[in-house]
Amino acid sequence: MNECFGRKYILNGKLEEPDSFDNSLVYEGDSIYEVIRMVRNSPVFFYDHMERLESSVKNQKKLMLAEASTIKKDIIRLTKADRKKEVNLKIVFNYNKESSNYLIYYIEPIYPSEKQYMEGVKGILFYAERKDPGSKVINHKLRSSIFHKLILDGGYEALLVNEKGR
């Protein structure tokens, strides 16, 4: 399944067609990411997200693959090429042995229904720990394990529990 939800995406500053989107650029190697809610083609809390992205990159001892000003220009180019009312935008810095790439693309927004907001959703406990909770790093294996458990238990959201039971 292709994670890219749009008719276009950005790869290293170039506008690309979605059929060329390669999930390995997200899930292979090390990937640091941010997800930004887009409302009327504008990123909500853009500079806060950029601060956190820069902090995650620094914490992981990596180099920024694009500066905030470049990312902002790329987001503007993407929104002009593929207008969407409300959607989420994912920024990924991928560091692989052969190359480093940055991607900007839409992902399908998944929010609770109005009924779920009113009545609540089922949560589960998942006994695992993120290596560095202060950094947004894609851990595909952990995410897949959590997703599998959510499906088995009929859960909507999972809370991670560390080895100390917290």
PDB file of N, CA and C in Angstrom, residues 114-121:
ATOM      1  N   GLU A 114     -17.684  11.631  14.914  1.00  0.00           N
ATOM      2  CA  GLU A 114     -18.370  12.434  15.932  1.00  0.00           C
ATOM      3  C   GLU A 114     -18.877  11.536  17.056  1.00  0.00           C
ATOM      4  N   LYS A 115     -19.392  10.370  16.684  1.00  0.00           N
ATOM      5  CA  LYS A 115     -19.885   9.412  17.692  1.00  0.00           C
ATOM      6  C   LYS A 115     -18.735   8.969  18.604  1.00  0.00           C
ATOM      7  N   GLN A 116     -17.576   8.702  18.019  1.00  0.00           N
ATOM      8  CA  GLN A 116     -16.426   8.297  18.817  1.00  0.00           C
ATOM      9  C   GLN A 116     -15.967   9.411  19.751  1.00  0.00           C
ATOM     10  N   TYR A 117     -16.020  10.658  19.286  1.00  0.00           N
ATOM     11  CA  TYR A 117     -15.702  11.789  20.163  1.00  0.00           C
ATOM     12  C   TYR A 117     -16.654  11.831  21.357  1.00  0.00           C
ATOM     13  N   MET A 118     -17.922  11.573  21.104  1.00  0.00           N
ATOM     14  CA  MET A 118     -18.943  11.649  22.160  1.00  0.00           C
ATOM     15  C   MET A 118     -18.864  10.457  23.120  1.00  0.00           C
ATOM     16  N   GLU A 119     -18.674   9.251  22.573  1.00  0.00           N
ATOM     17  CA  GLU A 119     -18.733   8.046  23.396  1.00  0.00           C
ATOM     18  C   GLU A 119     -17.353   7.532  23.824  1.00  0.00           C
ATOM     19  N   GLY A 120     -16.321   8.007  23.178  1.00  0.00           N
ATOM     20  CA  GLY A 120     -14.975   7.526  23.484  1.00  0.00           C
ATOM     21  C   GLY A 120     -14.577   6.389  22.562  1.00  0.00           C
ATOM     22  N   VAL A 121     -13.315   6.029  22.633  1.00  0.00           N
ATOM     23  CA  VAL A 121     -12.783   4.927  21.822  1.00  0.00           C
ATOM     24  C   VAL A 121     -12.067   3.955  22.744  1.00  0.00           C
TER      25      VAL A 121
END
